[in-house]
């Protein structure tokens, strides 16, 4: 079997280590999966990949139960400050984008995988005339986004965008790219539906190659990949965006520094499925909410939302269509 890089099509891939899962369903899906690194572009990807149907089943069952994306981390009565972690992220992203947002009388803004809309909210504050569109699958998120006056589509971007026949000035793709079986295809679809001069914001987890075998700031700490398909460092993400045809005026690490991630958080993924069975759900949800907002209770961590560079947990990028 010849293994091909998902982004540069090179066939020289090198095995890194086995894929780490955190749920029973994830073990069934990724139990025989390995991480491979492309010798040409440096992308790390899963081999073999699950099928589209297997992934869809996984997301329908496990994802919103096991990650910081569930309705249980939001309290919509207090939106947008229901969750200060999401609120600060939205504000810092809107601040980062503002010097790059094209001038237009009525901006068309699209968020693919909008969640509860904290990023669209922050952009709406700055561009009140903008028309905001979201693509989102989770019904609780869809209802909430519509209540904010955002137009929502619930089918995949590859189907919704060609049907819409509309072009956008700002597209947000935050923590989506690393989940896709065909990341290059998604970027091409977005490129085709941007106005000239329009910008694409991509945010993905920052997984430095060295951290896969030893953790940079905490050598013993393990981590998990589930359910990510691709793992990025800034040069790899930049190369992928540029090869799609974008100019990339900004691409850097962002967010909390890895040294602030506690040993418990690194170990929790391994124990989570076990703890989740033993702990009453309201208690588990409470602990997750506390852990999601923990960064905000330490002043220097709150500032990390507005700082860039070094060993931080995310990569943020801004790309422009010429
Ligand atoms: Zn490659």
Coordinates of N, CA and C in Angstrom, one line a residue, residues 24 29 54 95 106-107 137 144 184 288 294 299 305 315:
X24 N -13.9 4.8 24.2 CA -14.1 3.4 23.7 C -14.4 3.4 22.2
X29 N -12.5 3.0 16.4 CA -12.3 3.6 15.1 C -10.8 3.8 14.8
X54 N -17.9 6.3 9.0 CA -17.4 6.0 10.3 C -17.2 7.2 11.2
X95 N -10.0 40.9 17.2 CA -9.0 41.9 17.2 C -7.8 41.6 16.2
X106 N -21.2 46.1 2.8 CA -21.9 45.1 3.5 C -21.1 43.8 3.5
X107 N -20.3 43.7 4.5 CA -19.4 42.5 4.6 C -20.2 41.2 4.6
X137 N -23.7 21.9 12.5 CA -24.5 20.7 12.5 C -25.2 20.5 13.8
X144 N -29.5 28.4 18.6 CA -28.9 29.6 19.3 C -28.5 30.6 18.2
X184 N -7.4 19.7 2.1 CA -7.0 20.5 0.9 C -8.3 20.9 0.1
X288 N -15.9 19.9 34.0 CA -15.4 20.3 32.7 C -15.5 21.8 32.5
X294 N -10.6 27.6 33.6 CA -9.6 27.8 34.6 C -8.5 28.8 34.2
X299 N -4.4 35.7 36.1 CA -4.3 36.9 35.3 C -3.3 36.7 34.1
X305 N -4.5 34.9 25.8 CA -5.4 35.0 24.7 C -5.0 36.0 23.7
X315 N -2.5 27.3 16.7 CA -1.9 28.1 15.6 C -3.0 28.9 15.0

